[in-house]
Amino acid sequence: MTNAHLRSLIILLLGLTAGLLSVAYILVERPLGSVVVLLIAGIWGGLWWRNGRGISWPMLLLVIAATLVHLPNPLVTTNSALVWSYLGVIGVLLVWDLSRFAARLQNNEQPQELIMAHLRQLGVLVLLSLIALAVQQWLPLRFDFDWALFSGLALVIGLNALLRRLRQRAV
């Protein structure tokens, strides 16, 4: 995989993420939220494609948009919107991480090895996040989006510390 492939992967993942968050808004019957998510994702993709640097404010706006899906609406109650928004937040974090990683690769002589190692680490994080989501769906527990976001953040921090410790032992 080269920098060009990584760039295309980031744009594809951003589109998929915007689609996931849009579906969550459509499920709770708020189509205007879907339009806002697509607009933010389009701006983020355009800015990133133009200058190639990772910027953080669109990521924050998309995470806030994912949270706003779950504001109380007495007319519509759906648990499937939680799954779509959780997957959307995972996608937002992946896009943000990969865009920052791609910016760091600009001056590297052998980016392919670094890209593959980084993608393997992200794959492990995504797999563990999806397992946590699946367990939450099958167990009869009340698990709000706030708890999902908090547990995802704790998982990312914990796995980051674990990966750092494993790298230190390998050297």
Tab-separated table of C-alpha atoms in Angstrom:
chain	number	residue	atom	x	y	z
A	1	MET	CA	0.000	0.000	0.000
A	2	THR	CA	1.305	3.434	-0.925
A	3	ASN	CA	0.489	6.959	0.164
A	4	ALA	CA	-1.906	7.293	-2.795
A	5	HIS	CA	-3.792	4.173	-1.702
A	6	LEU	CA	-3.914	5.446	1.873
A	7	ARG	CA	-5.298	8.758	0.650
A	8	SER	CA	-8.066	6.986	-1.286
A	9	LEU	CA	-8.783	4.739	1.716
A	10	ILE	CA	-9.228	7.783	3.943
A	11	ILE	CA	-11.711	9.419	1.549
A	12	LEU	CA	-13.610	6.132	1.135
A	13	LEU	CA	-13.734	5.628	4.903
A	14	LEU	CA	-14.928	9.208	5.396
A	15	GLY	CA	-17.779	8.622	2.943
A	16	LEU	CA	-18.712	5.357	4.670
A	17	THR	CA	-18.649	7.076	8.059
A	18	ALA	CA	-20.874	9.896	6.831
A	19	GLY	CA	-23.256	7.251	5.483
A	20	LEU	CA	-23.385	5.421	8.821
A	21	LEU	CA	-24.132	8.595	10.750
A	22	SER	CA	-26.717	9.617	8.149
A	23	VAL	CA	-28.510	6.295	8.560
A	24	ALA	CA	-28.670	6.902	12.326
A	25	TYR	CA	-30.345	10.259	11.723
A	26	ILE	CA	-32.759	8.768	9.216
A	27	LEU	CA	-33.744	6.034	11.705
A	28	VAL	CA	-34.709	8.654	14.279
A	29	GLU	CA	-36.548	10.613	11.587
A	30	ARG	CA	-34.295	13.691	11.582
A	31	PRO	CA	-33.223	14.084	7.944
A	32	LEU	CA	-31.761	17.540	8.546
A	33	GLY	CA	-29.123	15.943	10.789
A	34	SER	CA	-28.202	13.656	7.916
A	35	VAL	CA	-27.661	16.666	5.649
A	36	VAL	CA	-25.482	18.349	8.293
A	37	VAL	CA	-23.363	15.197	8.684
A	38	LEU	CA	-22.852	14.948	4.919
A	39	LEU	CA	-21.919	18.634	4.760
A	40	ILE	CA	-19.351	18.335	7.575
A	41	ALA	CA	-17.867	15.187	6.020
A	42	GLY	CA	-17.684	16.890	2.612
A	43	ILE	CA	-15.883	19.892	4.077
A	44	TRP	CA	-13.482	17.626	5.971
A	45	GLY	CA	-12.754	15.545	2.868
A	46	GLY	CA	-12.248	18.643	0.726
A	47	LEU	CA	-9.911	20.313	3.203
A	48	TRP	CA	-7.938	17.140	3.729
A	49	TRP	CA	-7.669	16.376	0.010
A	50	ARG	CA	-6.514	19.920	-0.705
A	51	ASN	CA	-3.711	20.245	1.845
A	52	GLY	CA	-3.138	16.653	3.029
A	53	ARG	CA	-2.836	17.598	6.678
A	54	GLY	CA	-4.904	16.154	9.478
A	55	ILE	CA	-7.298	18.685	10.950
A	56	SER	CA	-9.277	17.961	14.084
A	57	TRP	CA	-12.304	20.247	14.213
A	58	PRO	CA	-14.439	18.281	11.699
A	59	MET	CA	-13.798	15.103	13.692
A	60	LEU	CA	-15.087	16.806	16.815
A	61	LEU	CA	-18.172	18.086	14.964
A	62	LEU	CA	-18.974	14.608	13.636
A	63	VAL	CA	-18.644	13.037	17.096
A	64	ILE	CA	-20.959	15.730	18.460
A	65	ALA	CA	-23.353	15.020	15.579
A	66	ALA	CA	-23.273	11.317	16.492
A	67	THR	CA	-24.164	12.227	20.060
A	68	LEU	CA	-27.016	14.505	18.993
A	69	VAL	CA	-28.732	11.549	17.300
A	70	HIS	CA	-29.682	10.370	20.766
A	71	LEU	CA	-31.355	13.499	22.073
A	72	PRO	CA	-34.740	12.577	23.453
A	73	ASN	CA	-37.441	12.409	20.830
A	74	PRO	CA	-40.791	11.266	22.204
A	75	LEU	CA	-42.092	10.286	18.773
A	76	VAL	CA	-39.253	7.975	17.756
A	77	THR	CA	-37.413	5.411	19.847
A	78	THR	CA	-35.002	3.009	18.194
A	79	ASN	CA	-32.099	0.983	19.477
A	80	SER	CA	-30.678	0.405	16.025
A	81	ALA	CA	-29.696	4.085	15.796
A	82	LEU	CA	-27.245	3.347	18.631
A	83	VAL	CA	-25.482	0.736	16.519
A	84	TRP	CA	-25.246	3.034	13.491
A	85	SER	CA	-23.945	5.970	15.511
A	86	TYR	CA	-21.451	3.752	17.380
A	87	LEU	CA	-20.121	2.449	14.059
A	88	GLY	CA	-20.032	6.031	12.798
A	89	VAL	CA	-17.934	7.156	15.755
A	90	ILE	CA	-15.517	4.274	15.158
A	91	GLY	CA	-15.282	5.408	11.535
A	92	VAL	CA	-14.723	9.050	12.532
A	93	LEU	CA	-11.888	8.042	14.847
A	94	LEU	CA	-10.344	5.873	12.119
A	95	VAL	CA	-10.490	8.691	9.561
A	96	TRP	CA	-8.995	11.128	12.037
A	97	ASP	CA	-6.177	8.737	12.975
A	98	LEU	CA	-5.377	7.787	9.385
A	99	SER	CA	-5.375	11.409	8.207
A	100	ARG	CA	-2.919	12.365	10.949
A	101	PHE	CA	-0.836	9.278	10.186
A	102	ALA	CA	-0.756	10.103	6.463
A	103	ALA	CA	0.519	13.596	7.266
A	104	ARG	CA	3.397	12.080	9.262
A	105	LEU	CA	4.357	9.851	6.319
A	106	GLN	CA	5.119	12.766	4.002
A	107	ASN	CA	8.902	12.634	4.570
A	108	ASN	CA	9.356	8.912	5.133
A	109	GLU	CA	11.471	6.845	2.756
A	110	GLN	CA	9.769	3.476	3.307
A	111	PRO	CA	6.150	4.216	4.117
A	112	GLN	CA	4.741	0.826	3.091
A	113	GLU	CA	6.040	-1.009	6.162
A	114	LEU	CA	4.792	1.735	8.490
A	115	ILE	CA	1.392	1.850	6.789
A	116	MET	CA	0.864	-1.897	7.086
A	117	ALA	CA	1.946	-1.946	10.747
A	118	HIS	CA	-0.368	0.954	11.538
A	119	LEU	CA	-3.290	-0.665	9.707
A	120	ARG	CA	-2.757	-3.920	11.629
A	121	GLN	CA	-2.887	-2.031	14.927
A	122	LEU	CA	-6.033	-0.195	13.856
A	123	GLY	CA	-7.557	-3.485	12.755
A	124	VAL	CA	-7.087	-4.924	16.233
A	125	LEU	CA	-8.693	-1.845	17.802
A	126	VAL	CA	-11.663	-1.969	15.428
A	127	LEU	CA	-12.121	-5.702	15.991
A	128	LEU	CA	-12.183	-5.243	19.759
A	129	SER	CA	-14.621	-2.323	19.420
A	130	LEU	CA	-16.934	-4.411	17.248
A	131	ILE	CA	-16.762	-7.305	19.699
A	132	ALA	CA	-17.723	-4.897	22.500
A	133	LEU	CA	-20.642	-3.645	20.389
A	134	ALA	CA	-21.800	-7.194	19.610
A	135	VAL	CA	-21.622	-8.241	23.261
A	136	GLN	CA	-23.626	-5.154	24.208
A	137	GLN	CA	-26.328	-6.027	21.680
A	138	TRP	CA	-26.722	-9.640	22.823
A	139	LEU	CA	-26.571	-9.137	26.589
A	140	PRO	CA	-29.709	-7.838	28.283
A	141	LEU	CA	-27.940	-4.746	29.646
A	142	ARG	CA	-28.925	-1.116	29.363
A	143	PHE	CA	-26.011	0.484	27.534
A	144	ASP	CA	-26.464	4.083	26.432
A	145	PHE	CA	-24.470	5.853	23.750
A	146	ASP	CA	-22.652	7.832	26.440
A	147	TRP	CA	-21.397	4.599	27.970
A	148	ALA	CA	-20.467	3.285	24.541
A	149	LEU	CA	-18.432	6.408	23.805
A	150	PHE	CA	-16.790	6.257	27.234
A	151	SER	CA	-15.960	2.556	26.894
A	152	GLY	CA	-14.592	3.115	23.396
A	153	LEU	CA	-12.336	5.876	24.689
A	154	ALA	CA	-11.167	3.665	27.565
A	155	LEU	CA	-10.533	0.841	25.087
A	156	VAL	CA	-8.466	3.067	22.792
A	157	ILE	CA	-6.380	4.417	25.683
A	158	GLY	CA	-5.860	0.945	27.152
A	159	LEU	CA	-4.922	-0.651	23.863
A	160	ASN	CA	-2.595	2.223	23.052
A	161	ALA	CA	-0.774	1.652	26.335
A	162	LEU	CA	-0.666	-2.105	25.662
A	163	LEU	CA	0.724	-1.643	22.143
A	164	ARG	CA	3.338	0.796	23.434
A	165	ARG	CA	4.420	-1.723	26.092
A	166	LEU	CA	4.599	-4.542	23.534
A	167	ARG	CA	6.744	-2.406	21.221
A	168	GLN	CA	9.138	-1.619	24.073
A	169	ARG	CA	9.521	-5.301	24.899
A	170	ALA	CA	10.088	-6.209	21.239
A	171	VAL	CA	12.986	-3.770	20.886
